Short mmCIF file of N, CA, C and O in Angstrom, two decimals:
data_model
loop_
_atom_site.label_atom_id
_atom_site.label_comp_id
_atom_site.label_asym_id
_atom_site.label_seq_id
_atom_site.Cartn_x
_atom_site.Cartn_y
_atom_site.Cartn_z
N UNK A 1 0.84 -1.17 0.00
CA UNK A 1 0.00 0.00 0.00
C UNK A 1 0.89 1.25 0.00
O UNK A 1 1.85 1.32 0.76
N UNK A 2 0.56 2.20 -0.83
CA UNK A 2 1.33 3.43 -0.91
C UNK A 2 0.93 4.38 0.21
O UNK A 2 -0.20 4.37 0.68
N UNK A 3 1.88 5.23 0.60
CA UNK A 3 1.66 6.18 1.68
C UNK A 3 1.82 7.60 1.14
O UNK A 3 2.76 7.89 0.41
N UNK A 4 0.90 8.48 1.55
CA UNK A 4 0.98 9.90 1.23
C UNK A 4 1.08 10.65 2.54
O UNK A 4 0.29 10.42 3.46
N UNK A 5 2.06 11.56 2.63
CA UNK A 5 2.24 12.36 3.83
C UNK A 5 2.21 13.83 3.44
O UNK A 5 3.07 14.28 2.69
N UNK A 6 1.22 14.55 3.93
CA UNK A 6 1.13 15.99 3.70
C UNK A 6 1.83 16.68 4.86
O UNK A 6 1.47 16.46 6.02
N UNK A 7 2.84 17.49 4.58
CA UNK A 7 3.56 18.22 5.62
C UNK A 7 3.13 19.68 5.55
O UNK A 7 3.23 20.31 4.50
N UNK A 8 2.64 20.20 6.69
CA UNK A 8 2.19 21.59 6.77
C UNK A 8 2.91 22.29 7.92
O UNK A 8 3.38 21.64 8.85
N UNK A 9 2.96 23.61 7.84
CA UNK A 9 3.58 24.39 8.92
C UNK A 9 2.79 24.23 10.21
O UNK A 9 3.34 23.93 11.25
N UNK A 10 1.49 24.46 10.15
CA UNK A 10 0.63 24.28 11.31
C UNK A 10 -0.72 23.77 10.83
O UNK A 10 -1.10 23.98 9.69
N UNK A 11 -1.42 23.10 11.72
CA UNK A 11 -2.71 22.53 11.35
C UNK A 11 -3.78 23.16 12.23
O UNK A 11 -4.02 22.74 13.35
N UNK A 12 -4.36 24.22 11.70
CA UNK A 12 -5.46 24.91 12.37
C UNK A 12 -6.40 25.39 11.27
O UNK A 12 -6.00 25.48 10.11
N UNK A 13 -7.63 25.69 11.64
CA UNK A 13 -8.59 26.09 10.59
C UNK A 13 -8.06 27.23 9.73
O UNK A 13 -7.64 28.26 10.23
N UNK A 14 -8.04 27.02 8.45
CA UNK A 14 -7.56 28.00 7.48
C UNK A 14 -7.65 27.42 6.09
O UNK A 14 -8.02 26.26 5.91
N UNK A 15 -7.29 28.18 5.08
CA UNK A 15 -7.44 27.77 3.69
C UNK A 15 -6.63 26.54 3.32
O UNK A 15 -7.18 25.51 2.92
N UNK A 16 -5.32 26.62 3.43
CA UNK A 16 -4.45 25.50 3.06
C UNK A 16 -4.73 24.28 3.94
O UNK A 16 -4.80 23.16 3.45
N UNK A 17 -4.91 24.52 5.21
CA UNK A 17 -5.14 23.42 6.15
C UNK A 17 -6.45 22.71 5.85
O UNK A 17 -6.54 21.48 5.92
N UNK A 18 -7.50 23.47 5.50
CA UNK A 18 -8.78 22.86 5.14
C UNK A 18 -8.65 22.04 3.87
O UNK A 18 -9.21 20.95 3.76
N UNK A 19 -7.87 22.55 2.91
CA UNK A 19 -7.65 21.80 1.68
C UNK A 19 -6.94 20.47 1.97
O UNK A 19 -7.32 19.42 1.45
N UNK A 20 -5.92 20.50 2.82
CA UNK A 20 -5.20 19.27 3.17
C UNK A 20 -6.12 18.30 3.90
O UNK A 20 -6.09 17.10 3.66
N UNK A 21 -6.97 18.83 4.78
CA UNK A 21 -7.93 17.97 5.48
C UNK A 21 -8.89 17.32 4.49
O UNK A 21 -9.21 16.14 4.59
N UNK A 22 -9.35 18.07 3.49
CA UNK A 22 -10.21 17.50 2.45
C UNK A 22 -9.48 16.44 1.65
O UNK A 22 -10.06 15.41 1.28
N UNK A 23 -8.20 16.66 1.38
CA UNK A 23 -7.41 15.66 0.65
C UNK A 23 -7.31 14.37 1.47
O UNK A 23 -7.34 13.27 0.93
N UNK A 24 -7.25 14.51 2.80
CA UNK A 24 -7.22 13.35 3.68
C UNK A 24 -8.58 12.67 3.70
O UNK A 24 -8.69 11.46 3.52
N UNK A 25 -9.63 13.46 3.88
CA UNK A 25 -10.98 12.90 4.01
C UNK A 25 -11.45 12.18 2.75
O UNK A 25 -12.16 11.19 2.83
N UNK A 26 -11.07 12.70 1.58
CA UNK A 26 -11.55 12.14 0.32
C UNK A 26 -10.49 11.32 -0.42
O UNK A 26 -10.61 11.08 -1.62
N UNK A 27 -9.47 10.90 0.31
CA UNK A 27 -8.40 10.14 -0.34
C UNK A 27 -8.86 8.73 -0.72
O UNK A 27 -9.78 8.16 -0.12
N UNK A 28 -8.22 8.20 -1.71
CA UNK A 28 -8.49 6.84 -2.18
C UNK A 28 -8.12 5.86 -1.07
O UNK A 28 -7.04 5.95 -0.50
N UNK A 29 -9.00 4.92 -0.74
CA UNK A 29 -8.71 3.97 0.33
C UNK A 29 -7.52 3.05 0.03
O UNK A 29 -7.06 2.33 0.92
N UNK A 30 -7.01 3.10 -1.17
CA UNK A 30 -5.83 2.30 -1.52
C UNK A 30 -4.55 2.92 -0.96
O UNK A 30 -3.48 2.33 -1.05
N UNK A 31 -4.66 4.14 -0.42
CA UNK A 31 -3.49 4.86 0.10
C UNK A 31 -3.62 5.06 1.60
O UNK A 31 -4.71 5.27 2.12
N UNK A 32 -2.49 5.02 2.28
CA UNK A 32 -2.41 5.43 3.68
C UNK A 32 -2.03 6.90 3.64
O UNK A 32 -1.00 7.26 3.11
N UNK A 33 -2.87 7.77 4.23
CA UNK A 33 -2.66 9.20 4.14
C UNK A 33 -2.50 9.79 5.55
O UNK A 33 -3.28 9.47 6.45
N UNK A 34 -1.49 10.65 5.71
CA UNK A 34 -1.20 11.28 6.99
C UNK A 34 -0.99 12.78 6.78
O UNK A 34 -0.60 13.20 5.70
N UNK A 35 -1.23 13.54 7.85
CA UNK A 35 -0.88 14.96 7.87
C UNK A 35 0.14 15.15 8.98
O UNK A 35 -0.10 14.77 10.13
N UNK A 36 1.26 15.72 8.62
CA UNK A 36 2.35 15.99 9.56
C UNK A 36 2.44 17.50 9.73
O UNK A 36 2.79 18.21 8.80
N UNK A 37 2.11 17.99 10.93
CA UNK A 37 2.15 19.41 11.23
C UNK A 37 3.44 19.71 12.00
O UNK A 37 3.69 19.13 13.06
N UNK A 38 4.23 20.64 11.47
CA UNK A 38 5.47 20.96 12.15
C UNK A 38 5.21 21.67 13.48
O UNK A 38 5.88 21.41 14.46
N UNK A 39 4.22 22.56 13.52
CA UNK A 39 3.93 23.29 14.76
C UNK A 39 2.82 22.62 15.54
O UNK A 39 1.85 22.14 14.96
N UNK A 40 2.96 22.59 16.84
CA UNK A 40 1.95 22.04 17.73
C UNK A 40 2.12 20.55 17.96
O UNK A 40 2.60 19.83 17.10
N UNK A 41 1.74 20.13 19.15
CA UNK A 41 1.74 18.69 19.45
C UNK A 41 0.45 18.10 18.91
O UNK A 41 -0.53 18.82 18.65
N UNK A 42 0.41 16.81 18.76
CA UNK A 42 -0.80 16.15 18.28
C UNK A 42 -1.98 16.47 19.20
O UNK A 42 -3.08 16.76 18.73
N UNK A 43 -1.75 16.46 20.50
CA UNK A 43 -2.81 16.74 21.47
C UNK A 43 -3.34 18.18 21.30
O UNK A 43 -4.55 18.40 21.33
N UNK A 44 -2.44 19.14 21.13
CA UNK A 44 -2.86 20.53 20.95
C UNK A 44 -3.67 20.69 19.67
O UNK A 44 -4.70 21.36 19.65
N UNK A 45 -3.20 20.07 18.61
CA UNK A 45 -3.88 20.16 17.32
C UNK A 45 -5.29 19.60 17.43
O UNK A 45 -6.26 20.22 16.99
N UNK A 46 -5.41 18.44 18.04
CA UNK A 46 -6.73 17.80 18.16
C UNK A 46 -7.66 18.63 19.05
O UNK A 46 -8.85 18.73 18.77
N UNK A 47 -7.14 19.23 20.10
CA UNK A 47 -7.96 20.05 21.00
C UNK A 47 -8.43 21.34 20.33
O UNK A 47 -9.54 21.81 20.59
N UNK A 48 -7.60 21.90 19.44
CA UNK A 48 -7.92 23.18 18.81
C UNK A 48 -8.82 23.06 17.58
O UNK A 48 -9.37 24.06 17.13
N UNK A 49 -8.92 21.85 17.02
CA UNK A 49 -9.73 21.70 15.80
C UNK A 49 -10.47 20.37 15.90
O UNK A 49 -10.00 19.33 15.44
N UNK A 50 -11.65 20.40 16.50
CA UNK A 50 -12.41 19.17 16.78
C UNK A 50 -12.82 18.43 15.52
O UNK A 50 -13.11 17.23 15.58
N UNK A 51 -12.84 19.10 14.39
CA UNK A 51 -13.19 18.45 13.12
C UNK A 51 -12.19 17.35 12.74
O UNK A 51 -12.47 16.50 11.92
N UNK A 52 -11.03 17.37 13.38
CA UNK A 52 -10.00 16.37 13.09
C UNK A 52 -10.21 15.04 13.81
O UNK A 52 -9.51 14.07 13.52
N UNK A 53 -11.15 14.98 14.73
CA UNK A 53 -11.35 13.78 15.55
C UNK A 53 -11.41 12.47 14.75
O UNK A 53 -10.76 11.49 15.14
N UNK A 54 -12.12 12.41 13.62
CA UNK A 54 -12.16 11.13 12.88
C UNK A 54 -10.80 10.72 12.30
O UNK A 54 -10.63 9.57 11.92
N UNK A 55 -9.86 11.65 12.26
CA UNK A 55 -8.56 11.37 11.64
C UNK A 55 -7.42 11.35 12.66
O UNK A 55 -6.25 11.44 12.28
N UNK A 56 -7.74 11.22 13.94
CA UNK A 56 -6.72 11.36 14.99
C UNK A 56 -5.52 10.43 14.81
O UNK A 56 -4.42 10.77 15.21
N UNK A 57 -5.71 9.29 14.20
CA UNK A 57 -4.60 8.36 14.00
C UNK A 57 -3.77 8.70 12.76
O UNK A 57 -2.78 8.03 12.47
N UNK A 58 -4.20 9.72 12.03
CA UNK A 58 -3.49 10.12 10.82
C UNK A 58 -2.85 11.51 10.96
O UNK A 58 -2.32 12.04 10.01
N UNK A 59 -2.90 12.07 12.17
CA UNK A 59 -2.36 13.39 12.44
C UNK A 59 -1.10 13.25 13.29
O UNK A 59 -1.11 12.56 14.31
N UNK A 60 -0.03 13.91 12.87
CA UNK A 60 1.23 13.88 13.62
C UNK A 60 1.65 15.32 13.88
O UNK A 60 1.81 16.10 12.96
N UNK A 61 1.78 15.67 15.14
CA UNK A 61 2.26 17.00 15.53
C UNK A 61 3.69 16.91 16.01
O UNK A 61 4.00 16.12 16.89
N UNK A 62 4.57 17.70 15.41
CA UNK A 62 6.00 17.62 15.74
C UNK A 62 6.44 18.65 16.78
O UNK A 62 7.58 18.63 17.21
N UNK A 63 5.55 19.56 17.17
CA UNK A 63 5.81 20.52 18.25
C UNK A 63 7.09 21.34 18.03
O UNK A 63 7.91 21.49 18.92
N UNK A 64 7.23 21.89 16.82
CA UNK A 64 8.41 22.67 16.45
C UNK A 64 8.48 23.95 17.27
O UNK A 64 7.50 24.66 17.42
N UNK A 65 9.65 24.27 17.81
CA UNK A 65 9.81 25.56 18.49
C UNK A 65 9.86 26.68 17.46
O UNK A 65 10.02 26.43 16.27
N UNK A 66 9.74 27.93 17.92
CA UNK A 66 9.79 29.07 17.00
C UNK A 66 11.15 29.14 16.30
O UNK A 66 12.16 28.71 16.85
N UNK A 67 11.12 29.66 15.09
CA UNK A 67 12.36 29.83 14.33
C UNK A 67 12.75 28.57 13.59
O UNK A 67 11.98 27.63 13.44
N UNK A 68 13.99 28.57 13.14
CA UNK A 68 14.53 27.41 12.41
C UNK A 68 14.91 26.34 13.41
O UNK A 68 15.54 26.61 14.43
N UNK A 69 14.54 25.11 13.10
CA UNK A 69 14.79 24.00 14.02
C UNK A 69 15.32 22.80 13.26
O UNK A 69 14.57 22.13 12.55
N UNK A 70 16.60 22.53 13.42
CA UNK A 70 17.19 21.35 12.78
C UNK A 70 16.60 20.06 13.34
O UNK A 70 16.44 19.08 12.62
N UNK A 71 16.25 20.08 14.63
CA UNK A 71 15.67 18.87 15.22
C UNK A 71 14.32 18.55 14.59
O UNK A 71 13.96 17.38 14.44
N UNK A 72 13.57 19.58 14.19
CA UNK A 72 12.28 19.35 13.53
C UNK A 72 12.48 18.74 12.15
O UNK A 72 11.71 17.87 11.74
N UNK A 73 13.51 19.18 11.45
CA UNK A 73 13.82 18.58 10.15
C UNK A 73 14.10 17.08 10.33
O UNK A 73 13.62 16.26 9.56
N UNK A 74 14.83 16.75 11.37
CA UNK A 74 15.10 15.34 11.66
C UNK A 74 13.81 14.59 12.00
O UNK A 74 13.62 13.45 11.59
N UNK A 75 12.91 15.25 12.75
CA UNK A 75 11.63 14.62 13.10
C UNK A 75 10.78 14.36 11.86
O UNK A 75 10.13 13.33 11.74
N UNK A 76 10.78 15.32 10.92
CA UNK A 76 10.04 15.14 9.67
C UNK A 76 10.61 13.94 8.91
O UNK A 76 9.86 13.06 8.46
N UNK A 77 11.93 13.89 8.79
CA UNK A 77 12.57 12.78 8.07
C UNK A 77 12.27 11.45 8.74
O UNK A 77 11.95 10.46 8.07
N UNK A 78 12.33 11.41 10.07
CA UNK A 78 12.04 10.18 10.80
C UNK A 78 10.59 9.76 10.59
O UNK A 78 10.29 8.59 10.38
N UNK A 79 9.67 10.74 10.64
CA UNK A 79 8.25 10.43 10.45
C UNK A 79 7.99 9.87 9.07
O UNK A 79 7.25 8.90 8.90
N UNK A 80 8.60 10.47 8.06
CA UNK A 80 8.44 9.98 6.68
C UNK A 80 8.97 8.56 6.56
O UNK A 80 8.31 7.69 5.99
N UNK A 81 10.13 8.32 7.12
CA UNK A 81 10.73 6.98 7.06
C UNK A 81 9.85 5.96 7.78
O UNK A 81 9.57 4.87 7.26
N UNK A 82 9.38 6.30 8.98
CA UNK A 82 8.57 5.38 9.79
C UNK A 82 7.23 5.09 9.12
O UNK A 82 6.79 3.94 9.06
N UNK A 83 6.58 6.12 8.59
CA UNK A 83 5.26 5.94 7.99
C UNK A 83 5.32 5.27 6.62
O UNK A 83 4.34 4.67 6.19
N UNK A 84 6.45 5.37 5.96
CA UNK A 84 6.58 4.81 4.61
C UNK A 84 6.91 3.32 4.63
O UNK A 84 6.81 2.66 3.62
N UNK A 85 7.29 2.82 5.78
CA UNK A 85 7.69 1.39 5.82
C UNK A 85 6.53 0.48 6.13
O UNK A 85 5.47 0.86 6.49
#
């Protein structure tokens, strides 16, 4: 099964974020689809946008600190590797 991972800066109600959520909601069942948000923890994201509840197992919050974060780049790479296997 193929995996699709949408990486966004933050996952909160807005234009791009709503589009990514629609891409998740209407994705082909032949694909495993995830949203990886650099900002916010998974718990914060879920608490701030209740519409995400049906997709809680497909949301990953990396809790990036402000500014440039090399550790977040590593977290994104690790998430992609882990989810793709």
